[in-house]
Coordinates of C-alpha atoms in Angstrom, one line a residue:
Chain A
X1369 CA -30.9 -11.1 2.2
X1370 CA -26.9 -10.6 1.3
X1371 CA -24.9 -9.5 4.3
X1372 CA -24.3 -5.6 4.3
X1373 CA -20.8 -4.8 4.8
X1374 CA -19.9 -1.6 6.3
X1375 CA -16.1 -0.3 7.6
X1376 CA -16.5 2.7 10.4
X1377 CA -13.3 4.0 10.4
X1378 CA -11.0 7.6 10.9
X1379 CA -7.3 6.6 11.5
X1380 CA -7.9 9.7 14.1
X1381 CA -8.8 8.6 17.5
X1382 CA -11.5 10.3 19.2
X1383 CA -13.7 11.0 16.6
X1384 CA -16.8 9.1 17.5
X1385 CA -15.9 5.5 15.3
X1386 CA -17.0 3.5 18.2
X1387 CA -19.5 5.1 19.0
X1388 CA -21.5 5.5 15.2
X1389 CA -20.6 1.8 15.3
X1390 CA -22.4 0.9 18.7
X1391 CA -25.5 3.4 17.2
X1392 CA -25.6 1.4 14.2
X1393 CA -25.4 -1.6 15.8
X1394 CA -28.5 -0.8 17.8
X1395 CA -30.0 0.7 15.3
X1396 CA -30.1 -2.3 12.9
X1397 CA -31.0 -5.0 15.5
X1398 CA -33.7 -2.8 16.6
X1399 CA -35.1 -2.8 13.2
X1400 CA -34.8 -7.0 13.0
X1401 CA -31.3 -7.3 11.4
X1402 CA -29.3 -9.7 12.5
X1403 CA -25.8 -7.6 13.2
X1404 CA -22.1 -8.7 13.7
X1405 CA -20.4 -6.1 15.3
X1406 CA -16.2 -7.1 14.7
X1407 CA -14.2 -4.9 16.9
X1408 CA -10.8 -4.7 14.7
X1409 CA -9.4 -2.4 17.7
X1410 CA -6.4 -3.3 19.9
X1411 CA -7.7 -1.2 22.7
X1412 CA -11.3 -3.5 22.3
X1413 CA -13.4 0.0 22.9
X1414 CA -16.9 -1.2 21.2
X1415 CA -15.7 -4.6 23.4
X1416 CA -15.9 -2.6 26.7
X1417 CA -18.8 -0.2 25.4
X1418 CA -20.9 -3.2 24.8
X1419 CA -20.0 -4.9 27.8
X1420 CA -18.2 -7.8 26.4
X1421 CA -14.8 -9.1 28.3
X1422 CA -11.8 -8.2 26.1
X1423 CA -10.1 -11.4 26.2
X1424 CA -8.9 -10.1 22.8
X1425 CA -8.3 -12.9 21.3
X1426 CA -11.4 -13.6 19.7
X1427 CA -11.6 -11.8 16.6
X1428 CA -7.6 -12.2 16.3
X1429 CA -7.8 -15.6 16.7
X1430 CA -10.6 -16.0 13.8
X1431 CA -8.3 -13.9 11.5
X1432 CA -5.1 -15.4 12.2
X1433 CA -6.9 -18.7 11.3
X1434 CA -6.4 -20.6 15.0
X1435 CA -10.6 -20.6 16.0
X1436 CA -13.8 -20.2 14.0
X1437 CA -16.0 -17.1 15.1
X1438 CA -18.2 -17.6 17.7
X1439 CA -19.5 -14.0 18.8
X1440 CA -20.8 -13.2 21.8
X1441 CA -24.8 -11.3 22.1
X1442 CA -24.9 -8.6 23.4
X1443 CA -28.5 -7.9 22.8
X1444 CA -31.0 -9.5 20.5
X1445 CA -30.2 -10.0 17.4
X1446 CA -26.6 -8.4 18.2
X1447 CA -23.4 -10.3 18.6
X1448 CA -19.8 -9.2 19.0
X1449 CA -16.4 -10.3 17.6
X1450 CA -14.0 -8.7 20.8
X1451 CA -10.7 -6.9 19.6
X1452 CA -7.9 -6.3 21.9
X1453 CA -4.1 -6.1 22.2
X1454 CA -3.6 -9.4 19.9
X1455 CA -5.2 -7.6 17.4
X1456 CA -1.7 -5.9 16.8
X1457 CA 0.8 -8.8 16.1
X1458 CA -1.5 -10.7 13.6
X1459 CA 1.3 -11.8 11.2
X1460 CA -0.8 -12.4 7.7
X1461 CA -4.6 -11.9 9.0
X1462 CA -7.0 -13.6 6.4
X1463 CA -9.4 -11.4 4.5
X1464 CA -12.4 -10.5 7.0
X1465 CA -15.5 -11.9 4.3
X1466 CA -13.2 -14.9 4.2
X1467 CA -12.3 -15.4 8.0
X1468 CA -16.3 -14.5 9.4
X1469 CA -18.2 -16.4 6.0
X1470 CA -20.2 -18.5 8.0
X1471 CA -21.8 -16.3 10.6
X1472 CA -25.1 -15.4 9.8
X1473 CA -25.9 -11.9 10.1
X1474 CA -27.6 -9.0 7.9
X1475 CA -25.0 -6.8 8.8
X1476 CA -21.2 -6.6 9.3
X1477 CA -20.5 -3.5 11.2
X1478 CA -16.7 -3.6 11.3
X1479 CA -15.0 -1.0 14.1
X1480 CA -11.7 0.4 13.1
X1481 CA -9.3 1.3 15.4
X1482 CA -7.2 4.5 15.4
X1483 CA -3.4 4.7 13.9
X1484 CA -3.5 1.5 12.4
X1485 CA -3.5 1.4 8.4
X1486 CA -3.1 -2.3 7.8
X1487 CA -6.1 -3.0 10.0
X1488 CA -8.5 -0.7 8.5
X1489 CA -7.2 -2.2 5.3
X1490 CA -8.6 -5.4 6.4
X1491 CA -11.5 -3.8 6.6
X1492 CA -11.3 -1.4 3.5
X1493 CA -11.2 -4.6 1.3
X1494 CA -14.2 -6.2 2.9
X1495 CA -16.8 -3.1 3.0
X1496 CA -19.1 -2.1 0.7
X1497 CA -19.8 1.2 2.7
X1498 CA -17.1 3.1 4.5
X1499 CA -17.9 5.8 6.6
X1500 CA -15.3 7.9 7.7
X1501 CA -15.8 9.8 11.1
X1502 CA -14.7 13.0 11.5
X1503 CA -14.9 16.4 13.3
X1504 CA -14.4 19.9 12.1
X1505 CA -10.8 20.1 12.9
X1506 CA -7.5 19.7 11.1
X1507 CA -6.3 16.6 12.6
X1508 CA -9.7 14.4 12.1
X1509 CA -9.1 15.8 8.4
X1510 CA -6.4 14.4 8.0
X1511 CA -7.1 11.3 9.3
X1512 CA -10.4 11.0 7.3
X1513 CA -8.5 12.4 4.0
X1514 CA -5.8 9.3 4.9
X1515 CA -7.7 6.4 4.7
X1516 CA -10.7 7.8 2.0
X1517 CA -7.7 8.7 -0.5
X1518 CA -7.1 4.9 0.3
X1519 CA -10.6 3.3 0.4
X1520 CA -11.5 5.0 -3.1
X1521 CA -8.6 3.3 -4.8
X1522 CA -10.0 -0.2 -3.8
X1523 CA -11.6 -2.1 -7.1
X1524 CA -14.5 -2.4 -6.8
X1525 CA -14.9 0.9 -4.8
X1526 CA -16.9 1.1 -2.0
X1527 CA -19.5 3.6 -1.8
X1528 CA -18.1 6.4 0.8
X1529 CA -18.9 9.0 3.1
X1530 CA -17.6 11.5 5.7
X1531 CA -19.6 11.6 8.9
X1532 CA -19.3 14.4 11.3
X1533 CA -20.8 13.5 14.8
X1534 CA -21.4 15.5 17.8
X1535 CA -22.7 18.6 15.8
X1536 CA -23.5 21.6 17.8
X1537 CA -25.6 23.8 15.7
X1538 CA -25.0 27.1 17.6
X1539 CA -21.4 26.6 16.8
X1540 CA -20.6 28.7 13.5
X1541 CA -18.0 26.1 12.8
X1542 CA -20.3 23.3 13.2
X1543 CA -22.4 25.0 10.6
X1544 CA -20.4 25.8 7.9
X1545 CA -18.4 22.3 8.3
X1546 CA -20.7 19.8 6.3
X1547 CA -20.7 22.6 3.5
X1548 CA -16.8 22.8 3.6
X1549 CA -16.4 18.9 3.8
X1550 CA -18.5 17.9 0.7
X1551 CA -16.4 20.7 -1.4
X1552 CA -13.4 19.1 0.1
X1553 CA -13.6 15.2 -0.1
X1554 CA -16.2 15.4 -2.9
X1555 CA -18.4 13.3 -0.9
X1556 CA -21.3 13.0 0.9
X1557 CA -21.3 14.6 4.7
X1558 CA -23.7 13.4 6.9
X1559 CA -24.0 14.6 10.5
X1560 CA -24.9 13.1 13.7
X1561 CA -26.4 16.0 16.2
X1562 CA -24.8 16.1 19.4
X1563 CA -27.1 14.1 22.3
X1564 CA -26.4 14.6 26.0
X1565 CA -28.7 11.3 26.7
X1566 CA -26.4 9.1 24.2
X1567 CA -23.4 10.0 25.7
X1568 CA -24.6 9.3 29.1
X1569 CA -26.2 5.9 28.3
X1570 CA -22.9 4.7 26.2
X1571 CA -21.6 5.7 29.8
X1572 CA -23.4 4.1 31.9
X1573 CA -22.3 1.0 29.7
X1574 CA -26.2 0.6 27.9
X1575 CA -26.6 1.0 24.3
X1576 CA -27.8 3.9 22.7
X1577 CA -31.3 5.6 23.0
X1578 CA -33.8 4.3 20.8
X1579 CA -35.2 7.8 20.3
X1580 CA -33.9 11.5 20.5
X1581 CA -31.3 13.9 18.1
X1582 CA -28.7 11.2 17.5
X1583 CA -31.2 8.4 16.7
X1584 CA -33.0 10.6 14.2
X1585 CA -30.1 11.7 12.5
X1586 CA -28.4 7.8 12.7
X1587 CA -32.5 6.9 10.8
X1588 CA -30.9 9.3 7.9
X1589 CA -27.7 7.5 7.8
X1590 CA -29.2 3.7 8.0
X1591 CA -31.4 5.4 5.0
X1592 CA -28.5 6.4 2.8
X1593 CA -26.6 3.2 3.3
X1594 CA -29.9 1.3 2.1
X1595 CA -28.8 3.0 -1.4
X1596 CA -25.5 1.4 -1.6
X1597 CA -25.5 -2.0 -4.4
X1598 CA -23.8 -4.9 -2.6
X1599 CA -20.1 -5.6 -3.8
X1600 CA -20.4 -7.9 -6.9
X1601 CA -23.9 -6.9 -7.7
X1602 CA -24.2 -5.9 -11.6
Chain B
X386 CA -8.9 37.0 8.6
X387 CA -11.3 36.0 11.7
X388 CA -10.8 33.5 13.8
X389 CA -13.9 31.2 11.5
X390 CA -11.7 31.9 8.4
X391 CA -8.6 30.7 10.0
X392 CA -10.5 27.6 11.1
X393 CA -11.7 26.9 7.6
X394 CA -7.7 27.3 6.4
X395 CA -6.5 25.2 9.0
X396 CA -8.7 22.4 8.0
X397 CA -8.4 22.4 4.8
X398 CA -4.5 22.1 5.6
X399 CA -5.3 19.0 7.3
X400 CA -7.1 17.2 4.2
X401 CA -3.7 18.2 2.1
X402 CA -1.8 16.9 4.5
X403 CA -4.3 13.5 4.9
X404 CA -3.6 13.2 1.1
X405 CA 0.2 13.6 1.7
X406 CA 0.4 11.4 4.2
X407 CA -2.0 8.6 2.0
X408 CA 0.8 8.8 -0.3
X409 CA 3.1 7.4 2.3
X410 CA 0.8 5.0 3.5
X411 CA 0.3 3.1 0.1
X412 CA 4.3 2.9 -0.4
X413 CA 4.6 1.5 2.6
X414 CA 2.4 -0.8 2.2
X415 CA 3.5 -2.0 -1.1
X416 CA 7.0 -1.9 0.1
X417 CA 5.5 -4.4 2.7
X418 CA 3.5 -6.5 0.3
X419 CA 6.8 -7.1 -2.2
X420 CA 8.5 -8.3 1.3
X421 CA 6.0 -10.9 2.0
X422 CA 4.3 -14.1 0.1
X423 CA 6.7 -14.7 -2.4
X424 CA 6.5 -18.3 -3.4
X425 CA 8.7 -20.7 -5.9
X426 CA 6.1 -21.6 -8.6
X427 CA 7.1 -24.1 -11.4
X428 CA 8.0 -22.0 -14.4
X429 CA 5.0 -24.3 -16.5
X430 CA 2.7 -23.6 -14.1
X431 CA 2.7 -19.9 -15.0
X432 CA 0.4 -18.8 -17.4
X433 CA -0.6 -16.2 -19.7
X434 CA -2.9 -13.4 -18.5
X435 CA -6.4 -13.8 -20.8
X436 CA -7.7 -10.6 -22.6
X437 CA -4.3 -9.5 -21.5
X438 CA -4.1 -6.2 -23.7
X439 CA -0.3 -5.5 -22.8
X440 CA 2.4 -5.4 -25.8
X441 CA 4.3 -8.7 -26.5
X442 CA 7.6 -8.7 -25.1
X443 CA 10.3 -7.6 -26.8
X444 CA 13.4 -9.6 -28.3
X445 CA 16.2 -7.8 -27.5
X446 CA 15.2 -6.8 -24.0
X447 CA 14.0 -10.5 -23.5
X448 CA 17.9 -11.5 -24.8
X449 CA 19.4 -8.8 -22.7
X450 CA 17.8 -9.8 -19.4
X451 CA 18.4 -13.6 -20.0
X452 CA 22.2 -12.8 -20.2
X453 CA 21.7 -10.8 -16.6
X454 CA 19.3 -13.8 -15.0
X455 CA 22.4 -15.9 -16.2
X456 CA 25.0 -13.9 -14.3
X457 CA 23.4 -12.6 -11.3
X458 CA 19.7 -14.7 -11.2
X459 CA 16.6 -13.1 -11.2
X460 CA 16.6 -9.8 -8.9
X461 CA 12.9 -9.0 -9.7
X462 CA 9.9 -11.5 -8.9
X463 CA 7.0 -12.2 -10.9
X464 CA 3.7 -10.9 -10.2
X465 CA 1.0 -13.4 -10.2
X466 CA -2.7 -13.7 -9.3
X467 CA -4.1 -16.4 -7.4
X468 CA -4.3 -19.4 -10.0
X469 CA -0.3 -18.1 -11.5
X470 CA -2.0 -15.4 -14.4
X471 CA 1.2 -13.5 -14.8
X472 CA 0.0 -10.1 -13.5
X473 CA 3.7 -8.4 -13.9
X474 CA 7.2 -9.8 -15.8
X475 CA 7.0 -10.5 -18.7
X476 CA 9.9 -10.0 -20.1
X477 CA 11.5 -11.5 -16.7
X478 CA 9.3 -14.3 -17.5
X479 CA 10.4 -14.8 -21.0
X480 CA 14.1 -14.8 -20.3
X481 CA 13.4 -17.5 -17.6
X482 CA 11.8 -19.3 -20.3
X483 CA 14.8 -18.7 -22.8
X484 CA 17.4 -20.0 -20.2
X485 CA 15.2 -23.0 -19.5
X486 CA 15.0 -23.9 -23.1
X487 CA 18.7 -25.6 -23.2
X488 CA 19.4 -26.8 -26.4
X489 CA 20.7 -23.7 -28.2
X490 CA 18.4 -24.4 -31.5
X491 CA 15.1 -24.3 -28.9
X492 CA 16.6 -20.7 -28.0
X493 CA 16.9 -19.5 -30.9
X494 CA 12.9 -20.7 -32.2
X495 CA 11.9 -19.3 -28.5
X496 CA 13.6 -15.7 -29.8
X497 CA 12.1 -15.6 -32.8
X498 CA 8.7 -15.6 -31.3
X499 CA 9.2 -12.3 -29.8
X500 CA 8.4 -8.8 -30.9
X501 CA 11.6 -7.6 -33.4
X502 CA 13.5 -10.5 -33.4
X503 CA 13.8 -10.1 -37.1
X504 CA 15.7 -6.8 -36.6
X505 CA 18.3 -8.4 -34.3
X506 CA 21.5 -9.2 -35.8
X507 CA 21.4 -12.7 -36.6
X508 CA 25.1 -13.2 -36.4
X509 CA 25.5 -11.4 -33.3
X510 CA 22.1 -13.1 -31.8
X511 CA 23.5 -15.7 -32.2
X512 CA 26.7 -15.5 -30.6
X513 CA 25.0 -14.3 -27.7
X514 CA 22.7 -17.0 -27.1
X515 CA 25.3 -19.8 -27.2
X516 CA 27.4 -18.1 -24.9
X517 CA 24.3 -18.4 -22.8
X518 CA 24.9 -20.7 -19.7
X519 CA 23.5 -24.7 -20.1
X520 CA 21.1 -26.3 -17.6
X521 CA 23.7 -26.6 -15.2
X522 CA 25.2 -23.7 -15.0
X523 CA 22.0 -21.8 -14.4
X524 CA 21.3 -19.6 -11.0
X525 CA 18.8 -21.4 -8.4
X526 CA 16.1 -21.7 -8.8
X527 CA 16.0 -21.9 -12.3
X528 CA 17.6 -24.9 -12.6
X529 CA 15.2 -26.5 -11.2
X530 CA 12.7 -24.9 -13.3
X531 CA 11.4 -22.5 -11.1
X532 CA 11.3 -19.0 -10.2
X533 CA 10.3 -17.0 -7.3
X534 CA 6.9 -15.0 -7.5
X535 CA 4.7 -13.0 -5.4
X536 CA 1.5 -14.1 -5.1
X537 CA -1.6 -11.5 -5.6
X538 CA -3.9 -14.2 -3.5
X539 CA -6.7 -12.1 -3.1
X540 CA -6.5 -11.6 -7.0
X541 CA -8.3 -13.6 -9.6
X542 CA -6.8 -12.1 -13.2
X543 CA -9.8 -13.7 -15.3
X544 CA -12.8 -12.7 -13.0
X545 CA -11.5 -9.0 -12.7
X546 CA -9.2 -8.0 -15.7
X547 CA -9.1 -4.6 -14.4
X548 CA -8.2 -5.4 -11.1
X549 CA -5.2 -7.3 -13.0
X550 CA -4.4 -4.7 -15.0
X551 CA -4.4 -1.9 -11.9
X552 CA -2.1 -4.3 -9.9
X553 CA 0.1 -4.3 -13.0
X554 CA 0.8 -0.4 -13.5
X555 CA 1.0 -0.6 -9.8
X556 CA 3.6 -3.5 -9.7
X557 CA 5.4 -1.8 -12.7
X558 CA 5.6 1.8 -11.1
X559 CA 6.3 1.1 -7.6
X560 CA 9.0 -1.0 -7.5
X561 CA 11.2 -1.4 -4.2
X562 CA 13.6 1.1 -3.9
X563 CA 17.5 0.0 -3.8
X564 CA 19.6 2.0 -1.7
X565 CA 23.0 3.0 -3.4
X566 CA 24.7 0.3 -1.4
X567 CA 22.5 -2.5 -3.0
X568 CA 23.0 -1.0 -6.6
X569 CA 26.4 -1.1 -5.8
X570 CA 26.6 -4.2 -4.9
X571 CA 24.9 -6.2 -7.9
X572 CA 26.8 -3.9 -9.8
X573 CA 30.0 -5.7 -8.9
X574 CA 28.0 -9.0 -9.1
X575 CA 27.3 -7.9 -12.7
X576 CA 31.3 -6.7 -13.2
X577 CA 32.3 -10.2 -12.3
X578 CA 30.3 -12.0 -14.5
X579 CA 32.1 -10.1 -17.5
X580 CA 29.6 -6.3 -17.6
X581 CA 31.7 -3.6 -18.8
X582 CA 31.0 -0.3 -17.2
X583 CA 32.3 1.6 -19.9
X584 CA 30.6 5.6 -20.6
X585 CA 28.8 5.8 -24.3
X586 CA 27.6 3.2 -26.1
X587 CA 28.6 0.1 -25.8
X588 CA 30.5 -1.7 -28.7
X589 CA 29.5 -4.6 -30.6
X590 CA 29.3 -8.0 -28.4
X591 CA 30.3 -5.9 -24.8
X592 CA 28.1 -6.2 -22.2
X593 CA 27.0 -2.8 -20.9
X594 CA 26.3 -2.5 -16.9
X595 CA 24.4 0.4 -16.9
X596 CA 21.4 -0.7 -19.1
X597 CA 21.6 -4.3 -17.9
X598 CA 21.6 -3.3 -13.9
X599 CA 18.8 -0.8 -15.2
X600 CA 16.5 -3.7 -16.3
X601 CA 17.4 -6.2 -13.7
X602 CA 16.1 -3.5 -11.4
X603 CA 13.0 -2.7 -13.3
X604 CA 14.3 1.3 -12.8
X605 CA 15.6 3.7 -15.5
X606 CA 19.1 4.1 -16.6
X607 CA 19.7 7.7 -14.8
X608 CA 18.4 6.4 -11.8
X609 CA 21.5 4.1 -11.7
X610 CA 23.7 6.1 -12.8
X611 CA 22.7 8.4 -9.8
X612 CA 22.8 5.9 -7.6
X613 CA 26.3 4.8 -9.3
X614 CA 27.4 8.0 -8.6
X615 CA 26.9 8.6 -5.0
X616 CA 29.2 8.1 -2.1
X617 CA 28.9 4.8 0.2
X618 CA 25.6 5.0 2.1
X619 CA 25.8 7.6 5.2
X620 CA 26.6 4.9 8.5
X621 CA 23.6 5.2 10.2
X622 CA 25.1 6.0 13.9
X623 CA 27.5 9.5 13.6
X624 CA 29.9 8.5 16.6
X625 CA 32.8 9.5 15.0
X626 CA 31.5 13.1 15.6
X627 CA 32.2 15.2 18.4
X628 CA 29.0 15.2 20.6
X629 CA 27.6 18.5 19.4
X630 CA 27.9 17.8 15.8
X631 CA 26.4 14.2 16.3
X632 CA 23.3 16.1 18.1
X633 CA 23.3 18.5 14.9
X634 CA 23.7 15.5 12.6
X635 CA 20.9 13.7 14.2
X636 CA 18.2 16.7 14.6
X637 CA 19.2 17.6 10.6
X638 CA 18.6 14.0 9.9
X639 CA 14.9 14.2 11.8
X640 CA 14.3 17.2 10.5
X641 CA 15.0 15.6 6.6
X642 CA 12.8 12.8 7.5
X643 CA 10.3 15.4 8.6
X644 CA 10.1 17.1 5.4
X645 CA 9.8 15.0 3.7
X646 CA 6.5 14.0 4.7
X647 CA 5.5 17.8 3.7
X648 CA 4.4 18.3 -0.1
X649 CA 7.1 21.1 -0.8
X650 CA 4.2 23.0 -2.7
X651 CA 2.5 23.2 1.0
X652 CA 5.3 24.9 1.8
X653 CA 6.3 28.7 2.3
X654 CA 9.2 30.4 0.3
X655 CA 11.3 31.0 3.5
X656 CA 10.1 27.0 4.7
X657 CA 11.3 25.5 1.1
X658 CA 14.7 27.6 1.5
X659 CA 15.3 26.1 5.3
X660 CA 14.6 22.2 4.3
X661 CA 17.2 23.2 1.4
X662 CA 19.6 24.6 3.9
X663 CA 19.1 21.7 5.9
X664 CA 19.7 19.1 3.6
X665 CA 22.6 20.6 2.6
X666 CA 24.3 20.8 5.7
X667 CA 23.0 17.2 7.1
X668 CA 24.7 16.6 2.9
X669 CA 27.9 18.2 4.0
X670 CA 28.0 17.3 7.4
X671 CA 28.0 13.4 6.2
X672 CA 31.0 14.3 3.7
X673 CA 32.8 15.8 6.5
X674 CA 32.3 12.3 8.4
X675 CA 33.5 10.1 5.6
X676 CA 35.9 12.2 4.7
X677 CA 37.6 12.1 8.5
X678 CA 36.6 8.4 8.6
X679 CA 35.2 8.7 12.1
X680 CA 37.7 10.7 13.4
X681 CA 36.8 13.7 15.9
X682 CA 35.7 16.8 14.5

């Protein structure tokens, strides 16, 4: 099986990157993928959510060219690159297919970080499926409108998509957003529900429920990302 | 307008202004990338892009930017890909080639390769390649046969032509920008080594500065005459001013910088009129400076 590629990223912070990361993460290696979860964040958040001790230099190092990846598991059939502060002063980072060829996994799930464009380029140039997270507000627009009007300029394009998380349906807003969304990136909006019981077992430093509103909706997602041809494929 | 309508405004605001700032992002970023990985290849070693569908180079410009490379070296790397498929500079690359070529008979077969060189003056031509400088008189690194290039390594020219050809129009439209200070400066490099910068056209066998410093630069001609034009570069501290008008100077200067970042279509009648007040002020308030020289005002 070739090794899906996928970018999560948002240049906002707080708009639920980490977290679609940590539910697709789960969600693969339940289904029997093999997933590599590479946190590209300086503040190592998917590294702490998962448990992992952000030494931060592990994923640095590999792309700086100093150590060959050796990810940690953090569940089976999941391992974890950590990010942290390092992850900021990486002079001329090698491209990430380049830098993590080798490890064998079924997935790449690779975790932007917030406010940092030449890391989510990194990442940009290595996906085949970037998936922008977003919220129903100006400022998450604008982040996800940032790096999109970026990713779709990449040759060959990855396939793209906005994803709003933490829908609450009796919110008129929340409603009318995926709507206003498609219209304005011209792209595919797919929503995560909001789920009290994955936001309490992210909390409580677990990984996210295997069943409930998030996990149904994250199903959809894995689904749509199944259509998406493998960079290089004819 | 309810509040829900408001919403749906303010958000689509933010995906203009995610666009804007986009726009900033990928200049910066190329203004990073021309900064870094630029490498002395061997000019042999450079080759020929294949199913390269760009126009052969043209004499005259090729003869014009060899005389420049001669006087002030070459300003302007090469674009290549990974393996050294010229991706950008051609005509920078055939005018390192011409200069190379000593002997004055090579130089003149090398020419007549080139698109138009049979509509070139052949008495003129001529005079102008042999007052061409001989191998060791050229500029490092050419005399050593080599000149500087950046190198697209994450670009393979013959595997993705399109790539190639993208990072070309990008290469070719987004050159650095030179402040005044710089144009000014390899304009006097240019004066020294004999460029006239006379208004109109230039007369037979005189070097004109303006067109030359436009192609060393890879920018159009009114772009250096602009930049020809304007005063010395602002100094970037204003403590020749008394402390209120530094404070002005400074939030006028922010507020520029600001606005700039705004698309001035985004922009309200009464908003566009206030950045144009404050540039001219921060405009006039910088005149005022040079024009004390620091002293209090």
């Amino acid at each position: 099986m070739k090794t899906r590629w996928l970018a999560i990223v948002g240049r906002k912070g707080g708009t639920g990157k980490t977290t679609l990361a940590l539910c697709l993460a789960a969600h693969y290696a339940r289904t029997g993928r093999r997933v590599l979860l590479a946190d590209l964040d300086p503040q190592g958040s998917a590294t702490l959510a998962a448990g992992a001790v952000a030494s931060g230099a592990e994923l640095a190092a590999v792309l700086s060219g100093t150590a060959t990846p050796n990810p940690a598991t953090v569940a089976e059939r999941l391992a974890l690159l950590a990010g942290g502060p390092e992850m900021e002063t990486i002079p001329a980072p090698r491209p990430l297919r380049e830098a993590l060829a080798g490890v064998p996994a079924d997935v790449v799930l690779v975790d932007c970080p917030p406010g940092h464009a030449h890391l989510d380029r990194l990442a940009l140039a290595a996906a085949d499926v970037v998936l922008a997270c977003c919220e129903p507000h100006r400022l998450a627009i604008a982040g996800a409108a940032r790096v999109l009007d970026e990713a779709r300029t990449r040759r060959p394009a990855p396939r793209c998509a906005v994803v709003l998380g933490r829908v609450d349906e009796r919110r008129g807003l929340d409603r009318a957003a995926p709507d206003l969304l498609a219209g304005a990136f011209n792209l595919p909006v797919l929503t995560v529900r909001q789920d009290a019981a994955l936001a309490a077992a992210l909390n409580a430093g677990g990984l996210p429920p295997e069943h409930g509103r998030a996990a149904a909706d994250l199903e959809a997602l894995a689904r749509w990302i199944e259509g998406t041809e493998h960079k290089g494929d004819a | 307008m309810n509040q829900n309508d408001k919403a749906r405004a303010g958000m689509l605001a933010g995906l203009e202004a995610g666009h804007a700032q986009a726009k900033i992002d990928r200049r910066l970023a190329a203004e990073a990338d021309r900064g870094r990985a630029v490498a002395l290849l061997d000019l042999e070693a450079i080759r020929p892009r294949a199913g390269s569908d760009t126009r052969p180079a043209r004499a005259a410009h090729v003869l014009t930017l060899a005389e420049s490379v001669a006087a002030v070296g070459l300003v302007q790397s090469l674009t290549v890909d990974k393996s050294g498929h010229l991706v950008a500079g051609l005509h920078r690359l055939e005018a390192c080639r011409l200069l190379y070529l000593v002997k004055p008979e090579a130089r003149v077969a090398h020419l007549a390769t080139l698109d138009g060189a049979d509509r070139l003056d052949p008495k003129e031509t001529m005079a102008r390649l042999l007052a061409l400088p001989v191998s060791g008189d050229l500029p490092e690194p050419l005399r050593a046969g080599k000149v500087p290039c950046r190198v697209l390594s994450d670009l393979d020219a013959e595997a993705d032509p399109d790539a190639a050809l993208a990072a070309e129009a990008a290469e070719n439209t987004a050159r650095k920008s030179y402040t005044p200070g710089e144009v000014a400066a390899l304009a006097d490099r240019l004066r020294r080594a004999g460029y006239r910068d006379a208004g109109g056209r230039p007369r037979k066998g005189e070097r004109a500065l303006r067109p030359a410093l436009a192609l060393v630069l890879g920018v159009d001609v009114s772009t250096i005459r602009r930049n020809l034009n304007t005063p010395p570069e602002k100094p970037a501290h204003v403590s020749g001013f008394s402390e209120p008008a530094a404070r002005l100077a400074r939030a006028l200067s922010a507020f520029n910088r600001a606005a700039a970042e705004i698309a001035l279509s985004s922009m309200t009648t009464a908003q566009r009129r206030a950045v144009k007040d404050a540039a001219a002020l921060s405009d006039l308030l910088a005149r005022l400076h040079l024009n004390t020289e620091g002293k209090e005002i």
